[in-house]
mmCIF file of C-alpha atoms and ligand atoms in Angstrom:
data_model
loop_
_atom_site.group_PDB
_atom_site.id
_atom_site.type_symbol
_atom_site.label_atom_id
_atom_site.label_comp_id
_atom_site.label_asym_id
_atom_site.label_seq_id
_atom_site.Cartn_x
_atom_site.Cartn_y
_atom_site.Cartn_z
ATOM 1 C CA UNK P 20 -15.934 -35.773 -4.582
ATOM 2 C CA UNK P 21 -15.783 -37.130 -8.140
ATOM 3 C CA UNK P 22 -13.541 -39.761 -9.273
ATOM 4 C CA UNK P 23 -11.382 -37.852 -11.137
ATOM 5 C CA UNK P 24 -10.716 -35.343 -8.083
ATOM 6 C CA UNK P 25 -9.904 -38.444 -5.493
ATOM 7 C CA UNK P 26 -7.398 -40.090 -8.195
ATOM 8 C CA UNK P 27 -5.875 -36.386 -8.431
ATOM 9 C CA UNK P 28 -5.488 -35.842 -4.830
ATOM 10 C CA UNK P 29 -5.412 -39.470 -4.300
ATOM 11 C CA UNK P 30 -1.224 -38.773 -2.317
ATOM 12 C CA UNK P 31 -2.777 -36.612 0.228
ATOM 13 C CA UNK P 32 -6.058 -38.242 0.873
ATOM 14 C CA UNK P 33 -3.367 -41.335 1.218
ATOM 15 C CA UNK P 34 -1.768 -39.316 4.998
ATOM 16 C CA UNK P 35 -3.107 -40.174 7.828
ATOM 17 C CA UNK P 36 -4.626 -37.578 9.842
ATOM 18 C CA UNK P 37 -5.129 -35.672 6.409
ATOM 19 C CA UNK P 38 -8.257 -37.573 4.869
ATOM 20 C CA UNK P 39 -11.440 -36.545 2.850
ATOM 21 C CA UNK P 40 -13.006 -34.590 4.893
ATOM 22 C CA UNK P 41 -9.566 -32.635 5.239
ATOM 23 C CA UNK P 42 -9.530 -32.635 1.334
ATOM 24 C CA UNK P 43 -13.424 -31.258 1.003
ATOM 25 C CA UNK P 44 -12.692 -28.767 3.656
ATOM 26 C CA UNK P 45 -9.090 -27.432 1.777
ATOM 27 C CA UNK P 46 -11.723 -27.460 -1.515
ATOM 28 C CA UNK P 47 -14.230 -24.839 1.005
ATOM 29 C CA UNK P 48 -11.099 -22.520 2.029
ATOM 30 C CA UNK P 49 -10.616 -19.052 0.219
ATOM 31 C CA UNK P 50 -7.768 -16.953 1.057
ATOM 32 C CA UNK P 51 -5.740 -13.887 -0.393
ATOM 33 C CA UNK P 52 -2.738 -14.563 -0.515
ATOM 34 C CA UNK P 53 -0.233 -10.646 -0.849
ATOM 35 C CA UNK P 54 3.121 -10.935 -2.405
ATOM 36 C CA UNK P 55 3.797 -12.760 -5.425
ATOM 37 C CA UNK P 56 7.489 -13.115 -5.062
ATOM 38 C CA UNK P 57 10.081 -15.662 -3.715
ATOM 39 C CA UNK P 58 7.606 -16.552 -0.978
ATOM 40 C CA UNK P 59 4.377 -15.988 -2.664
ATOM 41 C CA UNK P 60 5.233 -18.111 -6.072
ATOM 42 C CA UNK P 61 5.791 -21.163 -3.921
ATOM 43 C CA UNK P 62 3.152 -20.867 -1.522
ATOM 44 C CA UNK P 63 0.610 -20.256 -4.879
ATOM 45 C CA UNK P 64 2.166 -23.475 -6.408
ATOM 46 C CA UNK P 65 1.590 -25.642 -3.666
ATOM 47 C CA UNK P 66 -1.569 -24.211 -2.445
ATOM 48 C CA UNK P 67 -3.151 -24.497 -5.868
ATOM 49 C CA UNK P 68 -1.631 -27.628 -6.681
ATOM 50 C CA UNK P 69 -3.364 -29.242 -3.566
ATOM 51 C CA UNK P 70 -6.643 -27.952 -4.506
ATOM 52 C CA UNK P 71 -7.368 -25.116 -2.440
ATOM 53 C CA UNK P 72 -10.896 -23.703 -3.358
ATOM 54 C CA UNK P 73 -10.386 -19.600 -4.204
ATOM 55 C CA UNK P 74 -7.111 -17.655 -3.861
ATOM 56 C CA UNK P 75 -6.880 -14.172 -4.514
ATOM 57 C CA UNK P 76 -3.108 -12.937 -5.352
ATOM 58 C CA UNK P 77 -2.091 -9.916 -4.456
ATOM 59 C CA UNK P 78 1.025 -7.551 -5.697
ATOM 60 C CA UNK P 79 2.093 -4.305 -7.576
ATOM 61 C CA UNK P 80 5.306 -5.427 -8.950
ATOM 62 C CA UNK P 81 6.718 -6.123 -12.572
ATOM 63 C CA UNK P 82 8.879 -9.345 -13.422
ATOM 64 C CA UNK P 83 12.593 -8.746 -13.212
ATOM 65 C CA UNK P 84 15.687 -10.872 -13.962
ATOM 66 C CA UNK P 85 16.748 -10.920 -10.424
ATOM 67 C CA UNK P 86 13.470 -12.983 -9.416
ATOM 68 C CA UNK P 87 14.101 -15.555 -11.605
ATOM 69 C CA UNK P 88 16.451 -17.926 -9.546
ATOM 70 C CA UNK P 89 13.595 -18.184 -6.742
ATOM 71 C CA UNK P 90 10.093 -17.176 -8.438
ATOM 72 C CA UNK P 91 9.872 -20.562 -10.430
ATOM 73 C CA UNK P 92 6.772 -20.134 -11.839
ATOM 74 C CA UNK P 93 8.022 -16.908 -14.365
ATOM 75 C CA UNK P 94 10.767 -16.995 -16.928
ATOM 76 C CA UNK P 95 12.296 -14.979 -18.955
ATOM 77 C CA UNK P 96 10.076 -14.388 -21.315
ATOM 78 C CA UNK P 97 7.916 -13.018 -18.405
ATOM 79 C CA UNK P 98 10.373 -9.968 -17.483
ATOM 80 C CA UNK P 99 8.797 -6.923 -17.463
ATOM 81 C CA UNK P 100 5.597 -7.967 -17.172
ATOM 82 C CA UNK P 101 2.707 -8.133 -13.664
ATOM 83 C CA UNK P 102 3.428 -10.929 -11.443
ATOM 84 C CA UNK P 103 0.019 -11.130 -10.495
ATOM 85 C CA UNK P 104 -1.084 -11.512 -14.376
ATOM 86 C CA UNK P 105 1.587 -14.095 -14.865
ATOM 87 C CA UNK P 106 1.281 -15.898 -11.907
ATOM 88 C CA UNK P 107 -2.824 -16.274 -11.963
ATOM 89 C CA UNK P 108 -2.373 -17.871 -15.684
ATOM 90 C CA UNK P 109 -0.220 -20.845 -14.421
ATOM 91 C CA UNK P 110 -2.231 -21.625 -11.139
ATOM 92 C CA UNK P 111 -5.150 -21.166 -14.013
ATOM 93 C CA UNK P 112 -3.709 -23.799 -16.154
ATOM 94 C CA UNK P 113 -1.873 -25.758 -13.256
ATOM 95 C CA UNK P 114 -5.835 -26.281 -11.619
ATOM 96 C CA UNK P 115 -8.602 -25.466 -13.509
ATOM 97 C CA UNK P 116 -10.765 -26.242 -10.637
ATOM 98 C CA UNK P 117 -9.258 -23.780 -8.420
ATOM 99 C CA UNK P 118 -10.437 -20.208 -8.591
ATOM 100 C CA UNK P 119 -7.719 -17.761 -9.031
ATOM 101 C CA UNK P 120 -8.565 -13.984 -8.663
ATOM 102 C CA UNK P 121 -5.534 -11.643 -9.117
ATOM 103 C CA UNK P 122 -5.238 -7.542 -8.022
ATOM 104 C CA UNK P 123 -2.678 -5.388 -9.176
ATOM 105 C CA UNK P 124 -1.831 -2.968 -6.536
ATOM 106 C CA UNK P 125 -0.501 -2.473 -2.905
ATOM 107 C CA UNK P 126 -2.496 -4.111 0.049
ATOM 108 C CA UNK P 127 -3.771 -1.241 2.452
ATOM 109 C CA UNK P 128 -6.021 -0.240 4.940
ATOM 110 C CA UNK P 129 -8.107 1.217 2.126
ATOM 111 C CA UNK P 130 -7.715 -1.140 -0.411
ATOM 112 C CA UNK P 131 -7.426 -4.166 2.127
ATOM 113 C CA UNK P 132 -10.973 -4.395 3.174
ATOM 114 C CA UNK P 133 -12.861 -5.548 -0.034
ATOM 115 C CA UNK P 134 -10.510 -7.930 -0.765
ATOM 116 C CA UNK P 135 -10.122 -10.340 2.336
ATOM 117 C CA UNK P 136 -14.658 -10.009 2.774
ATOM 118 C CA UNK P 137 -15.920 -13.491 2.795
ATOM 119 C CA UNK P 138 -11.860 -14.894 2.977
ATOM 120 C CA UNK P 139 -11.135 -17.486 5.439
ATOM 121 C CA UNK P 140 -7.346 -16.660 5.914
ATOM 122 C CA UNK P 141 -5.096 -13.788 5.067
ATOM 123 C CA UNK P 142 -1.477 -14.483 3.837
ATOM 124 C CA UNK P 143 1.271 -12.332 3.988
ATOM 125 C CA UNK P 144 4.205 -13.112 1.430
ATOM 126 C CA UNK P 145 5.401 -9.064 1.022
ATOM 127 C CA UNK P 146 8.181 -8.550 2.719
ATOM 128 C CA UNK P 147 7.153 -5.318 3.748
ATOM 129 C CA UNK P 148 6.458 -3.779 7.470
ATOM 130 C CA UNK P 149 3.762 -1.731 6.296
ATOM 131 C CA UNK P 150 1.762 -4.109 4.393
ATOM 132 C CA UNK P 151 2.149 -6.468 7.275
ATOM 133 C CA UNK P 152 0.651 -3.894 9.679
ATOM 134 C CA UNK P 153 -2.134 -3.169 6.697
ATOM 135 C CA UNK P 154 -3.199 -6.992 6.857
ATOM 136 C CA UNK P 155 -3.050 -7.000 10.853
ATOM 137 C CA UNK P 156 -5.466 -4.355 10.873
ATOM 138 C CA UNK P 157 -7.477 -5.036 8.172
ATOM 139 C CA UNK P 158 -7.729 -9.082 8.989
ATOM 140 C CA UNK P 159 -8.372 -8.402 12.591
ATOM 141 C CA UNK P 160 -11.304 -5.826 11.370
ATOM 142 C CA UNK P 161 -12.684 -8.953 9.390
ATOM 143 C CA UNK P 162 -12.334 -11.708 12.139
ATOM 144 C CA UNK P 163 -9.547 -13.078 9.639
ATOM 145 C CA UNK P 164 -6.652 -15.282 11.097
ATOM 146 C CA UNK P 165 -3.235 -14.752 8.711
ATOM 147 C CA UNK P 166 -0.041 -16.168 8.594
ATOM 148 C CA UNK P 167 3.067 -14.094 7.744
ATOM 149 C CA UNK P 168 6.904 -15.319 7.029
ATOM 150 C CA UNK P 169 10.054 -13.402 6.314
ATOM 151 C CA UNK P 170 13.029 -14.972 4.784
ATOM 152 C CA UNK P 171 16.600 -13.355 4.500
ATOM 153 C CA UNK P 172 20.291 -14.674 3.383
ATOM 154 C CA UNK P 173 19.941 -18.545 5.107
ATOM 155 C CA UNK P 174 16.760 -17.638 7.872
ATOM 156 C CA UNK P 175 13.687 -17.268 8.000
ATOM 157 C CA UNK P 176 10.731 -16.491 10.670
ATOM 158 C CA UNK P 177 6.926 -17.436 10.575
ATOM 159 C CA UNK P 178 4.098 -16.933 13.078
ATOM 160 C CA UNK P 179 0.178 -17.327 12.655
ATOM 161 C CA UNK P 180 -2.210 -14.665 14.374
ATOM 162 C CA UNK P 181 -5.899 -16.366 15.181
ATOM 163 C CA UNK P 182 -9.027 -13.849 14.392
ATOM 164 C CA UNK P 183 -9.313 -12.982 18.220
ATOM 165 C CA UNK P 184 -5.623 -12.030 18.475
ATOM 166 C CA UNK P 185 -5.487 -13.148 22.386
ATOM 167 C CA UNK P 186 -1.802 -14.594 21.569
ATOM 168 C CA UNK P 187 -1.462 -10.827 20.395
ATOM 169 C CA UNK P 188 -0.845 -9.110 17.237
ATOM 170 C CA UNK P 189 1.469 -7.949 14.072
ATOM 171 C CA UNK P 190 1.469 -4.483 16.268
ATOM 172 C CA UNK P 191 2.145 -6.110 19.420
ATOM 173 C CA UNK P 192 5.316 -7.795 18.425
ATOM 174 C CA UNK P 193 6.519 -4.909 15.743
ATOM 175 C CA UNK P 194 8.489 -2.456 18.186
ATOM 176 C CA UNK P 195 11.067 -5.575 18.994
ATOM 177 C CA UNK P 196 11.028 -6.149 14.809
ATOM 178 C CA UNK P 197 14.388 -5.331 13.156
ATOM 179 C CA UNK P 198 13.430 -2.297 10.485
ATOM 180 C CA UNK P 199 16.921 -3.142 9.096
ATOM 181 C CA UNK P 200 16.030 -6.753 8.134
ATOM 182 C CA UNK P 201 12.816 -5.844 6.724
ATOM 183 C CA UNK P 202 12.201 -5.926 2.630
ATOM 184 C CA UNK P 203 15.762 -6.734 3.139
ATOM 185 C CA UNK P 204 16.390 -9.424 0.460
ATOM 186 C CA UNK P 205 17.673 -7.128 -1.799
ATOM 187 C CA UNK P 206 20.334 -5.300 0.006
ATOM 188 C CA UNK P 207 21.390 -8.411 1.965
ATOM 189 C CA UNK P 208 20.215 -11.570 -0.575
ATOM 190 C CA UNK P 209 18.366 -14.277 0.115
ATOM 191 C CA UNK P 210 19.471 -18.632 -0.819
ATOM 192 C CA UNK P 211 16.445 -19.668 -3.055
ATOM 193 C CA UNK P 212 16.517 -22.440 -1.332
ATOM 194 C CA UNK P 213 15.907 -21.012 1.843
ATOM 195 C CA UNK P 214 13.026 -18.572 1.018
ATOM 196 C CA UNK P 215 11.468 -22.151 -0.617
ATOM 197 C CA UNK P 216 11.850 -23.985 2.814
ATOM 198 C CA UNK P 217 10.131 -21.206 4.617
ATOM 199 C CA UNK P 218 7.569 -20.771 2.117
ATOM 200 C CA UNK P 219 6.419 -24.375 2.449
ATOM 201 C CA UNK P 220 6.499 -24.298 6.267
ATOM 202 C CA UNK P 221 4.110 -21.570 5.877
ATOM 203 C CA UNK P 222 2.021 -23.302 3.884
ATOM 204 C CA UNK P 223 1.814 -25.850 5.582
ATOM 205 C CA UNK P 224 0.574 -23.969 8.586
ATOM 206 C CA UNK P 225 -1.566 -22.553 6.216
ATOM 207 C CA UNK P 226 -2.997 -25.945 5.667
ATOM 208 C CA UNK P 227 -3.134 -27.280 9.210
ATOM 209 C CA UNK P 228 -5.132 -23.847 9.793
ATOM 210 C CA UNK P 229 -7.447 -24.324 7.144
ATOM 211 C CA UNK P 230 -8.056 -28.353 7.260
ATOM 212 C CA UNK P 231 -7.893 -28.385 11.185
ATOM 213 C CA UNK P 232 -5.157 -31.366 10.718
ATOM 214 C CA UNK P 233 -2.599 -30.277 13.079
ATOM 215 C CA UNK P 234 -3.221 -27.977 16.101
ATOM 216 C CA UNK P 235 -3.129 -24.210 15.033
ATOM 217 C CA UNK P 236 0.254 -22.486 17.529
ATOM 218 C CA UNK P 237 -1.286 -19.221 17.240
ATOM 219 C CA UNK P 238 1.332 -16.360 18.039
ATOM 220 C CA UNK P 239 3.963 -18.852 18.137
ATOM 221 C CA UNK P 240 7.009 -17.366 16.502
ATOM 222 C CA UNK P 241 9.282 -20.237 14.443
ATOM 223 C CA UNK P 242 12.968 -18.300 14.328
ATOM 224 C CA UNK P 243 14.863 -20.908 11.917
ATOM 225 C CA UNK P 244 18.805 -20.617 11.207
ATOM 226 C CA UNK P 245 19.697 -22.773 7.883
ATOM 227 C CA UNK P 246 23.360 -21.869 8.224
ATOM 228 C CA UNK P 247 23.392 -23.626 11.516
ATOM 229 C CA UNK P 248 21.043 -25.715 11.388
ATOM 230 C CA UNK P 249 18.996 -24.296 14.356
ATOM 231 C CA UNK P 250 15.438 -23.557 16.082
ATOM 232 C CA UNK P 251 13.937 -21.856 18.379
ATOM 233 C CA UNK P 252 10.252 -20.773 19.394
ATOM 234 C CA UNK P 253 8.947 -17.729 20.681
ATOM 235 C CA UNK P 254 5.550 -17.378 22.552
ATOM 236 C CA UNK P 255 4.360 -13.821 21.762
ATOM 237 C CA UNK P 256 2.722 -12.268 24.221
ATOM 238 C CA UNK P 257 -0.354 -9.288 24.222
ATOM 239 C CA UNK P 258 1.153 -5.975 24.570
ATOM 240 C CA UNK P 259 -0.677 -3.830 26.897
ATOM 241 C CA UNK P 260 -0.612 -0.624 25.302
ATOM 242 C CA UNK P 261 -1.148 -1.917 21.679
ATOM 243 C CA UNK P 262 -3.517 0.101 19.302
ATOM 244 C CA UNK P 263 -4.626 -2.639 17.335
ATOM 245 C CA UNK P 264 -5.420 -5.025 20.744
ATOM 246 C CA UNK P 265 -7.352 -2.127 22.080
ATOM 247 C CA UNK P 266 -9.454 -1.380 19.155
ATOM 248 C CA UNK P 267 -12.887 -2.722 19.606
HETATM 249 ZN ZN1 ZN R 325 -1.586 -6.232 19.399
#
């Protein structure tokens, strides 16, 4: 590492358990990270900002008014314009030594595969049951661990699959999921706050996962209540009868 990248990252090199090698390895890590909104702006900020090597953002949607409270990296003159086009120029000009990829469009079974090849780590940031099954398939196709998060009014939720999926799957735990509190944000509302707090906690499982500094609780779903300052942990268990388990 040159001088000027130590003195940049000089803060994290600084944490114990989180040294060079955890710093080179970050540098090695390419992900793709789908969603660009009040999860996916954060996680992009802070993922870039570290120094993560390749990210690949992912989304379909156009800049509106109502993002603006929680998706700090547009503004207004932004509105009405592709998240993905915005967001890759700032990570561009927040780390020129990061390489940011961006795709308009929805993440699918079809579209899904080119884009996670050669990817260490899928992210999901959508809000959206059917783009999370997409990546569970898709990922699991590619030997690809991902981490997905959901945040809603003052909670949030966030569990990481591993590539062999023996802690289970996206498919194993979605028949318990809650339809009615999925891509619910808008209907319901979401604190800004809140959807920040559960966006860092994801990425910083994303980071322990990549760098190897913290052990990896694979299928290990965090349930977090802001209002009431409560948490609890579910261990998600293989479902017997699940399609995407099954498939060879
Ligand atoms: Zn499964």
């Amino acid at each position: 590492m040159d001088n000027p990248s130590l003195e940049r990252y000089s803060r994290q090199i600084l944490v114990p358990g989180f040294d060079l090698e955890a710093q080179e390895r970050l540098e090695r890590s390419r992900i793709v990270l789908v969603g660009c909104g009040g999860l996916g702006v954060p996680l992009a900020l802070y993922l870039v900002g570290m120094g993560i090597g390749e990210i690949t953002v992912v989304d379909h949607d156009r800049i509106e008014a109502s993002n603006l409270p929680r998706q700090v990296a547009y503004t207004e003159t932004d509105i009405g314009l592709l998240k993905v086009e915005v967001l890759a120029e700032r990570l561009r000009a927040m780390n020129s030594q990061v390489k940011v990829f961006s795709e308009t469009g929805l993440f699918d079974t079809d579209s899904g595969g080119d884009l996670v090849a050669g990817k260490d780590l899928v992210v999901d940031a959508t809000d959206n049951h059917e783009a999370r099954l997409a990546i569970d398939v898709v990922s699991r196709k590619a030997g690809l661990p991902w981490v997905m998060a959901s945040a809603v009014q003052m909670a949030g939720q966030i569990v990481a699959f591993s590539k062999e999926r023996e802690e289970g799957c996206y498919h194993c735990l979605a028949p318990g999921i809650d339809r009615e509190l999925v891509g619910a944000c808008a209907r319901l509302g979401v604190l800004s706050p809140v959807v920040g707090a559960v966006a860092m906690e994801q990425a910083l499982k994303i980071i322990a996962i990549l760098t190897d500094i913290i052990p990896a609780r694979w299928g290990s779903l965090d349930v977090i209540d802001y209002r009431n300052n409560e948490r609890r942990t579910l261990q998600l268990t293989r479902r017997s009868d699940c399609p995407n388990c099954s498939m060879s």
